[in-house]
Amino acid sequence: VYTPDKKVLVHIPEGKFVTVPPFVEEIGIAVCCGYEDMSEIIFNDRLKCIRKWSFVGAGISSLNLPDSLVSLGEDCFLMADLEKVRLSNSLEAIPDGCFNLCIIDDITIPSSVRIIGKKSLRGLLFVDEIDIPEGVERIEYDALEGMSRVSLPSTLTVIAPDFYYEECIDNPDFPPYITMHPDNKTIISKNGSLFYRDSGKLALKCE
């Protein structure tokens, strides 16, 4: 089922293998929500947007997003069976809850991303270290979980004081080691933590 101009996919029957037709530019809200039997989806190279809740709880284990894709919706792949993810090189943000409660073991964040939203990457349970690329400007709370090392870029201007899930810092024996690019004008890293450059105050929540 499509909108009259056929640019927006509104509904598609559940199946093991799903192919998005070549004329579709947008996947609508909750189109494949709860499709546990879906094991593979193939996107076309004209797709620009996937709306919120589109693949909540879907059975797909790998994701290959075309470089035409610019935006994803909130909770887009929440609780999906994803293990491997290839993001679009045109993606502008990883929105709130996008990959929350997945079990991802392989992902690369493209330099096109400017915002990493709340609880967006809390599905990286088998990723111990992550390099946030140059270009990212904002990271929201609980964006990451279970990291041993996080490397942050010079372009970062806003970071939530609890940008990683608190379980990581509740155990003082295993805090994540955080580094900031030395050219960052707002925040500096020291001894594995973050401090505001101007005031010298701690930038992270350590309770």
CSV table of C-alpha atoms in Angstrom, one decimal, residues 48-145:
chain,number,residue,atom,x,y,z
A,48,LYS,CA,15.5,9.1,1.5
A,49,CYS,CA,13.7,8.5,4.8
A,50,ILE,CA,12.5,5.7,7.2
A,51,ARG,CA,9.9,7.0,9.7
A,52,LYS,CA,9.7,6.1,13.4
A,53,TRP,CA,8.8,2.6,14.7
A,54,SER,CA,9.2,1.2,11.2
A,55,PHE,CA,11.1,-2.0,12.2
A,56,VAL,CA,10.4,-2.3,15.9
A,57,GLY,CA,11.0,-6.0,16.9
A,58,ALA,CA,11.8,-7.0,13.3
A,59,GLY,CA,13.6,-10.3,12.8
A,60,ILE,CA,16.3,-8.9,10.4
A,61,SER,CA,19.9,-9.6,11.5
A,62,SER,CA,21.8,-7.3,9.1
A,63,LEU,CA,21.1,-3.9,7.7
A,64,ASN,CA,22.5,-2.2,4.6
A,65,LEU,CA,21.2,1.3,4.3
A,66,PRO,CA,21.6,3.0,0.9
A,67,ASP,CA,23.7,6.3,0.7
A,68,SER,CA,20.5,8.1,-0.6
A,69,LEU,CA,19.1,7.8,2.9
A,70,VAL,CA,19.2,11.1,4.9
A,71,SER,CA,17.0,10.5,7.9
A,72,LEU,CA,15.8,7.8,10.3
A,73,GLY,CA,12.9,8.1,12.8
A,74,GLU,CA,12.8,7.6,16.5
A,75,ASP,CA,12.9,4.0,17.8
A,76,CYS,CA,13.2,2.9,14.2
A,77,PHE,CA,14.9,-0.4,14.9
A,78,LEU,CA,14.1,-0.8,18.6
A,79,MET,CA,14.5,-4.4,19.7
A,80,ALA,CA,15.2,-5.6,16.2
A,81,ASP,CA,17.4,-8.7,15.9
A,82,LEU,CA,20.2,-6.7,14.3
A,83,GLU,CA,23.8,-7.9,14.5
A,84,LYS,CA,25.5,-6.1,11.7
A,85,VAL,CA,24.7,-2.5,10.5
A,86,ARG,CA,25.9,-0.5,7.6
A,87,LEU,CA,24.7,3.1,7.8
A,88,SER,CA,24.1,5.6,5.0
A,89,ASN,CA,27.0,8.0,4.2
A,90,SER,CA,24.4,10.7,3.9
A,91,LEU,CA,22.7,10.1,7.3
A,92,GLU,CA,22.3,13.3,9.3
A,93,ALA,CA,21.5,11.9,12.7
A,94,ILE,CA,21.1,8.7,14.7
A,95,PRO,CA,17.8,9.5,16.4
A,96,ASP,CA,16.5,8.7,19.9
A,97,GLY,CA,16.2,5.0,20.6
A,98,CYS,CA,17.1,4.1,17.0
A,99,PHE,CA,19.1,0.9,17.8
A,100,ASN,CA,18.1,0.6,21.5
A,101,LEU,CA,18.0,-3.0,22.8
A,102,CYS,CA,19.5,-4.6,19.7
A,103,ILE,CA,22.6,-6.9,19.9
A,104,ILE,CA,24.8,-5.2,17.3
A,105,ASP,CA,28.4,-6.4,17.0
A,106,ASP,CA,29.5,-4.3,14.0
A,107,ILE,CA,28.7,-0.7,13.1
A,108,THR,CA,30.5,2.3,11.7
A,109,ILE,CA,29.2,5.9,12.2
A,110,PRO,CA,29.6,7.9,9.0
A,111,SER,CA,31.0,11.4,9.1
A,112,SER,CA,27.7,12.9,7.8
A,113,VAL,CA,26.1,12.3,11.2
A,114,ARG,CA,25.7,15.5,13.4
A,115,ILE,CA,23.6,14.2,16.3
A,116,ILE,CA,23.6,11.0,18.3
A,117,GLY,CA,20.3,10.8,20.1
A,118,LYS,CA,19.1,9.5,23.5
A,119,LYS,CA,19.5,5.7,23.9
A,120,SER,CA,20.3,5.6,20.2
A,121,LEU,CA,23.2,3.2,20.3
A,122,ARG,CA,22.5,1.2,23.4
A,123,GLY,CA,22.3,-1.9,21.3
A,124,LEU,CA,26.1,-2.1,20.8
A,125,LEU,CA,26.4,-4.8,23.4
A,126,PHE,CA,29.3,-6.6,21.7
A,127,VAL,CA,31.2,-3.4,20.8
A,128,ASP,CA,33.8,-2.5,23.5
A,129,GLU,CA,35.4,0.5,21.8
A,130,ILE,CA,34.0,3.2,19.5
A,131,ASP,CA,35.4,6.2,17.7
A,132,ILE,CA,32.9,8.9,17.2
A,133,PRO,CA,33.8,10.6,13.9
A,134,GLU,CA,34.6,14.2,13.1
A,135,GLY,CA,31.4,15.9,12.2
A,136,VAL,CA,29.3,14.8,15.2
A,137,GLU,CA,28.3,17.9,17.2
A,138,ARG,CA,25.9,16.6,19.8
A,139,ILE,CA,25.6,13.4,21.9
A,140,GLU,CA,22.5,12.9,24.1
A,141,TYR,CA,22.0,10.9,27.4
A,142,ASP,CA,22.4,7.1,27.5
A,143,ALA,CA,23.5,7.1,23.9
A,144,LEU,CA,26.1,4.4,24.5
A,145,GLU,CA,26.4,1.4,26.9
